[in-house]
CSV table of C-alpha atoms and ligand atoms in Angstrom, one decimal:
chain,number,residue,atom,x,y,z
A,837,MET,CA,0.0,0.3,0.2
A,838,PHE,CA,2.7,2.7,0.7
A,839,LYS,CA,5.7,3.1,-1.2
A,840,THR,CA,8.2,5.6,0.1
A,841,ALA,CA,11.8,6.1,0.5
A,842,ILE,CA,11.6,4.4,4.1
A,843,THR,CA,9.6,1.3,2.8
A,844,GLU,CA,11.7,0.9,-0.3
A,845,MET,CA,15.2,0.8,2.0
A,846,PHE,CA,13.6,-1.7,4.6
A,847,GLY,CA,11.2,-3.4,2.7
A,848,VAL,CA,8.3,-2.8,5.5
A,849,LYS,CA,4.6,-2.0,5.0
A,850,TYR,CA,4.4,1.2,6.8
A,851,PRO,CA,6.6,3.7,7.4
A,852,ILE,CA,6.1,4.0,10.5
A,853,ILE,CA,9.2,3.6,12.8
A,854,CYS,CA,9.4,3.2,16.7
A,855,GLY,CA,11.7,5.7,18.7
A,856,ALA,CA,14.2,4.9,21.3
A,857,MET,CA,12.9,4.4,24.5
A,858,MET,CA,15.3,3.9,27.6
A,859,TRP,CA,13.8,1.0,29.5
A,860,LEU,CA,10.7,0.0,27.0
A,861,CYS,CA,12.4,-0.8,24.1
A,862,LYS,CA,13.2,-4.4,24.3
A,863,PRO,CA,12.6,-7.3,22.0
A,864,PRO,CA,9.1,-8.1,23.0
A,865,LEU,CA,7.7,-4.8,22.4
A,866,CYS,CA,10.4,-4.3,19.1
A,867,ALA,CA,9.2,-7.7,17.6
A,868,ALA,CA,5.9,-6.9,17.8
A,869,ILE,CA,5.7,-3.6,15.9
A,870,SER,CA,8.0,-5.2,13.2
A,871,ASN,CA,5.9,-8.1,13.1
A,872,ALA,CA,2.9,-5.5,12.3
A,873,GLY,CA,4.6,-3.7,9.4
A,874,GLY,CA,6.5,-1.3,11.0
A,875,MET,CA,9.7,-1.1,12.5
A,876,GLY,CA,10.3,-2.0,16.3
A,877,ASN,CA,13.4,-0.1,18.4
A,878,ILE,CA,15.6,-2.0,20.6
A,879,THR,CA,17.2,1.2,22.8
A,880,ALA,CA,21.0,-0.2,23.2
A,881,GLY,CA,21.8,1.7,26.5
A,882,ASN,CA,19.0,-0.8,28.3
A,883,TRP,CA,22.3,-3.6,27.8
A,884,GLU,CA,25.5,-2.8,29.4
A,885,THR,CA,27.4,-5.8,28.4
A,886,GLU,CA,28.6,-7.0,25.0
A,887,ALA,CA,26.8,-10.2,25.6
A,888,ASP,CA,23.8,-9.0,27.0
A,889,PHE,CA,23.6,-6.3,24.3
A,890,ARG,CA,24.1,-9.2,21.5
A,891,ALA,CA,21.7,-11.6,23.3
A,892,ALA,CA,19.1,-8.5,22.9
A,893,ILE,CA,19.4,-8.6,19.3
A,894,ASN,CA,19.2,-12.2,19.2
A,895,GLU,CA,16.3,-12.7,20.9
A,896,THR,CA,14.4,-10.2,18.8
A,897,ARG,CA,15.3,-12.1,15.5
A,898,LYS,CA,13.8,-15.4,17.5
A,899,LEU,CA,10.7,-13.3,17.9
A,900,THR,CA,10.8,-11.5,14.3
A,901,ASP,CA,12.2,-12.1,10.8
A,902,LYS,CA,11.4,-8.6,9.9
A,903,PRO,CA,14.1,-5.5,10.1
A,904,PHE,CA,14.4,-3.4,13.2
A,905,MET,CA,16.3,-0.6,14.5
A,906,VAL,CA,19.0,0.1,17.4
A,907,ASN,CA,18.9,3.1,19.2
A,908,ILE,CA,22.7,4.2,20.3
A,909,THR,CA,21.6,7.2,22.2
A,910,MET,CA,25.0,9.3,22.8
A,911,LEU,CA,24.1,12.0,25.0
A,912,PRO,CA,25.5,13.0,28.3
A,913,SER,CA,25.3,9.8,31.1
A,914,ILE,CA,27.1,8.6,34.1
A,915,ARG,CA,26.1,5.0,33.4
A,916,ILE,CA,26.6,4.8,29.3
A,917,THR,CA,30.2,5.7,28.3
A,918,ALA,CA,32.0,6.6,25.3
A,919,ASP,CA,33.7,2.9,25.6
A,920,MET,CA,29.6,1.5,25.4
A,921,HIS,CA,29.0,3.6,22.6
A,922,GLN,CA,31.9,2.0,20.3
A,923,MET,CA,30.8,-1.7,21.6
A,924,TYR,CA,27.3,-1.0,20.6
A,925,ILE,CA,28.6,0.6,17.0
A,926,ARG,CA,31.0,-2.4,16.5
A,927,VAL,CA,28.2,-5.4,17.4
A,928,CYS,CA,25.4,-3.4,15.5
A,929,ALA,CA,28.0,-3.8,12.3
A,930,GLU,CA,28.8,-7.3,13.2
A,931,GLU,CA,25.4,-8.3,13.8
A,932,GLN,CA,24.4,-6.3,10.3
A,933,VAL,CA,21.4,-5.2,11.8
A,934,ALA,CA,18.8,-3.6,9.2
A,935,GLY,CA,19.1,0.0,10.8
A,936,ILE,CA,20.5,2.5,13.6
A,937,GLU,CA,19.0,5.7,15.3
A,938,PHE,CA,21.5,7.8,16.7
A,939,SER,CA,21.2,10.3,18.7
A,940,GLY,CA,23.0,13.0,20.6
A,941,MET,CA,26.7,13.2,19.3
A,942,PRO,CA,27.2,12.2,15.5
A,943,VAL,CA,28.8,8.6,14.9
A,944,ASP,CA,31.4,10.4,13.1
A,945,ARG,CA,32.9,12.1,16.4
A,946,ALA,CA,31.6,9.4,18.5
A,947,ALA,CA,33.6,6.6,16.4
A,948,GLY,CA,35.3,8.4,13.3
A,949,MET,CA,34.9,8.1,9.8
A,950,GLU,CA,36.5,4.4,10.4
A,951,GLY,CA,32.9,3.7,12.4
A,952,VAL,CA,30.9,5.4,9.3
A,953,GLU,CA,33.0,2.8,7.0
A,954,MET,CA,32.6,0.0,9.2
A,955,LEU,CA,28.7,0.2,9.2
A,956,LYS,CA,28.6,0.9,5.4
A,957,LYS,CA,30.5,-2.2,4.8
A,958,ALA,CA,28.4,-4.1,7.1
A,959,GLY,CA,25.1,-2.9,4.9
A,960,VAL,CA,23.8,-0.9,8.1
A,961,ARG,CA,21.2,1.8,7.5
A,962,PHE,CA,21.9,4.5,9.8
A,963,PHE,CA,20.1,7.7,10.5
A,964,HIS,CA,20.4,10.5,13.3
A,965,LYS,CA,17.5,12.3,15.5
A,966,VAL,CA,18.4,15.8,15.0
A,967,GLY,CA,16.4,19.3,15.9
A,968,SER,CA,18.0,21.4,13.4
A,969,VAL,CA,19.1,22.2,9.6
A,970,ARG,CA,22.7,22.0,10.4
A,971,HIS,CA,22.8,19.1,12.1
A,972,ALA,CA,20.7,17.3,9.4
A,973,VAL,CA,23.3,19.0,6.7
A,974,HIS,CA,26.1,17.6,8.8
A,975,ALA,CA,25.0,14.0,9.0
A,976,GLU,CA,24.4,13.9,5.0
A,977,LYS,CA,27.7,15.1,4.4
A,978,VAL,CA,29.4,12.2,6.9
A,979,GLY,CA,27.4,9.6,4.9
A,980,TYR,CA,24.2,8.9,7.3
A,981,ASP,CA,21.2,7.4,5.1
A,982,GLY,CA,18.5,9.1,6.7
A,983,ILE,CA,17.3,12.3,9.0
A,984,TYR,CA,14.8,11.7,11.8
A,985,ALA,CA,13.4,15.4,12.2
A,986,ALA,CA,12.6,15.8,15.7
A,987,GLY,CA,10.3,18.8,16.4
A,988,ILE,CA,10.0,20.3,19.9
A,989,GLU,CA,6.7,18.4,20.4
A,990,GLU,CA,8.6,15.1,21.0
A,991,GLY,CA,9.2,13.5,24.2
A,992,GLY,CA,12.6,12.6,25.5
A,993,HIS,CA,15.4,15.3,24.6
A,994,PRO,CA,14.2,17.7,22.1
A,995,LEU,CA,17.3,19.8,21.0
A,996,ASN,CA,17.7,23.6,22.1
A,997,ASP,CA,16.7,25.1,19.2
A,998,ASP,CA,13.1,24.2,19.9
A,999,VAL,CA,11.4,24.3,16.5
A,1000,THR,CA,8.3,22.6,15.6
A,1001,THR,CA,7.7,19.6,13.7
A,1002,MET,CA,5.3,21.7,11.5
A,1003,ILE,CA,8.6,23.8,10.5
A,1004,LEU,CA,11.2,21.3,10.9
A,1005,THR,CA,10.0,18.5,8.5
A,1006,PRO,CA,9.7,21.1,5.3
A,1007,ARG,CA,12.7,22.7,6.3
A,1008,ILE,CA,14.9,19.5,6.5
A,1009,ALA,CA,13.2,18.4,3.5
A,1010,GLU,CA,14.6,21.4,1.3
A,1011,SER,CA,18.2,21.0,2.9
A,1012,VAL,CA,19.3,17.4,2.4
A,1013,LYS,CA,18.6,14.7,-0.3
A,1014,ILE,CA,18.8,11.8,1.8
A,1015,PRO,CA,14.8,10.5,3.3
A,1016,VAL,CA,13.2,12.6,6.0
A,1017,VAL,CA,11.3,10.6,9.0
A,1018,THR,CA,8.9,13.1,11.0
A,1019,VAL,CA,9.4,12.7,14.6
A,1020,GLY,CA,7.4,14.6,17.3
A,1021,GLY,CA,3.6,15.1,17.6
A,1022,ILE,CA,3.0,12.0,15.6
A,1023,ALA,CA,0.1,9.5,17.0
A,1024,ASN,CA,-2.4,8.9,14.3
A,1025,GLY,CA,-3.0,8.5,10.3
A,1026,ARG,CA,-3.8,11.7,10.3
A,1027,THR,CA,-0.5,13.2,12.0
A,1028,MET,CA,0.9,10.7,9.8
A,1029,ALA,CA,-0.5,12.4,6.6
A,1030,ALA,CA,0.4,15.5,7.3
A,1031,ALA,CA,4.0,14.5,8.2
A,1032,LEU,CA,3.9,12.8,4.7
A,1033,THR,CA,2.6,16.2,3.2
A,1034,LEU,CA,5.1,18.4,4.8
A,1035,GLY,CA,7.8,16.3,2.7
A,1036,ALA,CA,8.8,13.3,5.2
A,1037,SER,CA,9.1,9.9,3.9
A,1038,GLY,CA,8.0,8.2,7.0
A,1039,VAL,CA,7.2,8.8,10.6
A,1040,MET,CA,8.7,8.2,14.1
A,1041,MET,CA,6.9,8.0,17.4
A,1042,ALA,CA,7.2,6.7,20.5
A,1043,SER,CA,4.4,8.0,23.6
A,1044,ARG,CA,2.1,6.1,21.4
A,1045,PHE,CA,3.6,2.9,21.5
A,1046,VAL,CA,3.7,3.3,25.5
A,1047,ALA,CA,-0.1,2.7,25.1
A,1048,THR,CA,-0.1,-0.5,23.3
A,1049,ARG,CA,-0.8,-4.1,24.4
A,1050,GLU,CA,2.6,-5.2,23.9
A,1051,CYS,CA,4.2,-2.4,26.2
A,1052,GLN,CA,5.7,-3.9,29.3
A,1053,VAL,CA,4.8,-0.6,31.5
A,1054,HIS,CA,2.5,-1.0,34.2
A,1055,ASP,CA,-1.7,-0.3,33.0
A,1056,ASN,CA,-1.7,2.5,35.0
A,1057,ILE,CA,0.5,4.3,32.8
A,1058,LYS,CA,-1.4,3.5,29.6
A,1059,GLN,CA,-4.7,4.7,31.3
A,1060,GLU,CA,-2.8,8.1,32.5
A,1061,LEU,CA,-1.8,8.7,29.0
A,1062,ILE,CA,-5.0,8.4,27.8
A,1063,ARG,CA,-6.4,10.7,30.5
A,1064,ARG,CA,-3.8,13.5,30.2
A,1065,GLN,CA,-3.7,15.9,27.2
A,1066,GLU,CA,-1.4,17.5,25.0
A,1067,MET,CA,-0.7,20.8,27.4
A,1068,ASP,CA,0.1,18.5,30.2
A,1069,THR,CA,3.5,18.1,29.2
A,1070,THR,CA,6.5,20.0,30.5
A,1071,LEU,CA,10.5,21.1,29.4
A,1072,PHE,CA,12.9,20.9,32.0
A,1073,GLY,CA,16.7,20.2,32.2
A,1074,GLN,CA,17.7,23.5,30.1
A,1075,SER,CA,19.6,24.7,33.4
A,1076,ILE,CA,21.8,22.1,33.2
A,1077,GLY,CA,22.0,21.7,29.3
A,1078,LEU,CA,20.2,18.8,28.7
A,1079,GLN,CA,16.7,19.5,27.9
A,1080,GLY,CA,13.6,17.2,28.1
A,1081,ARG,CA,10.0,16.6,28.1
A,1082,GLY,CA,7.9,14.9,30.3
A,1083,LEU,CA,4.5,14.3,32.2
A,1084,MET,CA,3.9,17.1,33.9
A,1085,ASN,CA,4.0,15.6,37.7
A,1086,LYS,CA,5.0,16.3,41.2
A,1087,VAL,CA,8.9,15.4,40.3
A,1088,LEU,CA,8.7,17.5,37.5
A,1089,SER,CA,7.3,20.4,39.4
A,1090,GLU,CA,10.1,19.8,42.0
A,1091,ILE,CA,12.9,19.8,39.4
A,1092,HIS,CA,11.3,23.2,37.9
A,1093,GLU,CA,11.5,24.7,41.6
A,1094,ILE,CA,15.4,23.4,41.8
A,1095,GLU,CA,16.0,24.8,38.3
A,1096,ALA,CA,14.2,28.4,39.2
A,1097,ARG,CA,16.4,28.7,42.4
A,1098,GLY,CA,19.7,28.1,40.4
A,1099,GLY,CA,19.9,24.4,42.2
A,1100,ALA,CA,23.0,22.3,41.4
A,1101,LEU,CA,23.2,19.2,39.3
A,1102,GLU,CA,23.6,17.2,42.3
A,1103,GLU,CA,20.4,17.9,43.6
A,1104,LEU,CA,18.7,17.4,40.3
A,1105,ILE,CA,20.3,13.9,39.7
A,1106,PRO,CA,19.0,11.9,42.1
A,1107,LEU,CA,15.3,13.2,41.3
A,1108,MET,CA,16.2,11.8,37.3
A,1109,SER,CA,17.7,8.9,37.8
A,1110,GLY,CA,17.4,5.6,36.1
A,1111,GLN,CA,16.2,3.5,38.7
A,1112,ARG,CA,13.3,5.8,39.4
A,1113,ILE,CA,12.4,5.9,36.0
A,1114,LYS,CA,12.5,1.8,36.3
A,1115,GLN,CA,10.1,1.8,39.4
A,1116,ALA,CA,7.6,4.3,37.9
A,1117,TRP,CA,7.0,2.1,34.8
A,1118,GLU,CA,6.8,-1.3,36.6
A,1119,THR,CA,4.5,0.1,39.5
A,1120,GLY,CA,2.5,2.4,37.7
A,1121,ASP,CA,3.2,5.5,40.0
A,1122,THR,CA,3.0,8.3,37.8
A,1123,ASP,CA,4.5,11.0,40.0
A,1124,VAL,CA,7.8,9.6,41.4
A,1125,ALA,CA,9.9,10.1,38.0
A,1126,PRO,CA,10.3,12.3,34.8
A,1127,LEU,CA,7.8,10.0,32.3
A,1128,MET,CA,9.4,11.3,29.3
A,1129,VAL,CA,6.7,11.7,26.5
A,1130,GLY,CA,5.7,13.9,24.0
A,1131,GLN,CA,2.7,16.4,23.3
A,1132,SER,CA,1.3,13.5,21.1
A,1133,ILE,CA,-0.5,12.1,24.0
A,1134,GLY,CA,-3.3,14.6,23.4
A,1135,LEU,CA,-4.0,12.2,20.5
A,1136,ILE,CA,-4.1,8.6,22.5
A,1137,ARG,CA,-7.5,7.2,23.2
A,1138,ASP,CA,-7.1,3.3,23.6
A,1139,VAL,CA,-4.7,0.9,24.3
A,1140,PRO,CA,-4.9,-1.0,21.2
A,1141,THR,CA,-2.3,-4.3,20.1
A,1142,CYS,CA,0.6,-3.0,17.8
A,1143,GLN,CA,-1.2,-4.6,14.8
A,1144,GLU,CA,-4.2,-2.7,15.3
A,1145,LEU,CA,-2.4,0.4,15.8
A,1146,LEU,CA,-0.5,0.3,12.9
A,1147,ASP,CA,-3.2,-1.0,10.4
A,1148,ARG,CA,-5.4,1.4,11.8
A,1149,MET,CA,-2.7,4.7,11.3
A,1150,GLY,CA,-2.3,3.0,7.6
A,1151,SER,CA,-5.7,3.1,6.5
A,1152,GLU,CA,-6.8,6.6,8.6
A,1153,CYS,CA,-3.4,8.1,6.6
A,1154,VAL,CA,-4.8,7.0,3.3
A,1155,GLU,CA,-8.4,8.6,3.9
A,1156,THR,CA,-7.2,11.6,5.5
A,1157,LEU,CA,-4.7,12.2,2.0
A,1158,LYS,CA,-8.4,11.5,-0.1
A,1159,GLU,CA,-10.1,13.5,2.1
A,1160,THR,CA,-7.8,16.3,1.7
A,1161,LEU,CA,-7.6,16.4,-2.2
A,1162,GLY,CA,-11.8,16.1,-2.1
A,1163,LYS,CA,-11.9,19.2,0.5
A,1164,VAL,CA,-9.9,21.4,-1.9
A,1165,GLY,CA,-12.2,20.3,-4.9
A,1166,LEU,CA,-9.4,18.0,-6.4
A,1167,ALA,CA,-10.7,14.2,-5.7
A,1168,GLY,CA,-10.0,11.7,-8.3
A,1169,ALA,CA,-7.1,14.3,-9.6
B,729,FMN,C1,9.4,6.8,27.6
B,729,FMN,C2,10.5,7.5,26.5
B,729,FMN,C3,11.6,7.4,26.4
B,729,FMN,C4,12.6,7.8,25.5
B,729,FMN,N1,13.8,7.7,25.6
B,729,FMN,C5,14.7,7.7,24.6
B,729,FMN,C6,16.1,7.3,24.4
B,729,FMN,O1,16.7,6.6,25.6
B,729,FMN,N2,17.3,8.0,23.6
B,729,FMN,C7,16.2,8.7,22.2
B,729,FMN,O2,17.4,9.3,21.8
B,729,FMN,N3,15.2,9.2,22.7
B,729,FMN,C8,14.6,8.8,23.3
B,729,FMN,N4,12.8,9.1,23.4
B,729,FMN,C9,12.4,9.8,22.3
B,729,FMN,C10,12.0,9.0,21.2
B,729,FMN,O3,12.6,8.3,20.9
B,729,FMN,C11,11.3,10.0,20.3
B,729,FMN,O4,12.2,11.0,19.7
B,729,FMN,C12,10.2,10.8,20.9
B,729,FMN,O5,9.6,10.3,22.0
B,729,FMN,C13,9.0,10.9,19.5
B,729,FMN,O6,8.0,11.7,20.4
B,729,FMN,P1,6.8,11.2,20.9
B,729,FMN,O7,7.1,10.4,21.9
B,729,FMN,O8,5.7,12.3,21.3
B,729,FMN,O9,6.3,9.8,19.4
B,729,FMN,C14,12.2,8.4,24.2
B,729,FMN,C15,10.7,8.7,24.4
B,729,FMN,C16,10.0,8.3,25.1
B,729,FMN,C17,8.5,8.6,25.3
């Protein structure tokens, strides 16, 4: 049904890719998305040793014979070191994974042009998640296969240029020749149609996948995402140079208060620790940690299976595009 640069590059049914989610993007969810015709994601930072990371790739391959992405996040982190970044890149090349989503530092800085060559030789397609035209242009020069254009609406760590998806997608699409995938604000077929219209060849989403049957978080979290709306997320972390977007809650109010009075990093770190976040997903306590979701939660209304979600998005996207042509008097054109 869909024929875009992304469906052609990976041989998938839908140009819908799951974005990295620390603690959540593990083999079962990844395989469910890939089996449904999109591209699932395993987020490398979930595994600290080479053996565990390799085992996760193999476990995913047992659950699906379809392609999936591996995310390598190279943002400032105490737990995930530069050596681990190098290991993830090497293992992805050795395992010949279908694709890599890099975020944070570009691969040429993390692993040099030898790293780029290693991935090219292994046939691994790699994309960078960027928030600005200049980073997209740099990625194209280095030899990346595509760009994830992430607007300020996105969950996780939007880049500080603070540009919305509506502007960022067409700006990047006109600035590079490699395929562009829209990230941020995508949760249904209508937003997917908008992204394709803006010049993207596909969409990436993450928050929407949290509210699926296969996502291994407590049901309270899924219900909270349905209950909360687009205005219920907030930015934080600017004072430490690592902007984040998460669900407005008790811990983010505390973080805002500390940042407003110029509190130190040592005060903030315990509130953002990985252990707290893991605890929140597992226990369903929505106030105990920053939950890194995007404004797209305003469009989440139910908890479908990944198959139901992707099939629905695919047909809604096509219907929306037809409806739009009809609306401007061009139906059947
Ligand atoms: C729970 C959660 C955890 C995330 N963790 C990461 C991460 O570890 N690395 C990363 O690059 N992006 C991370 N992101 C950002 C997503 O990959 C994606 O860019 C973003 O969520 C897209 O916006 P959306 O959630 O509105 O679809 C995370 C997002 C969510 C929702």
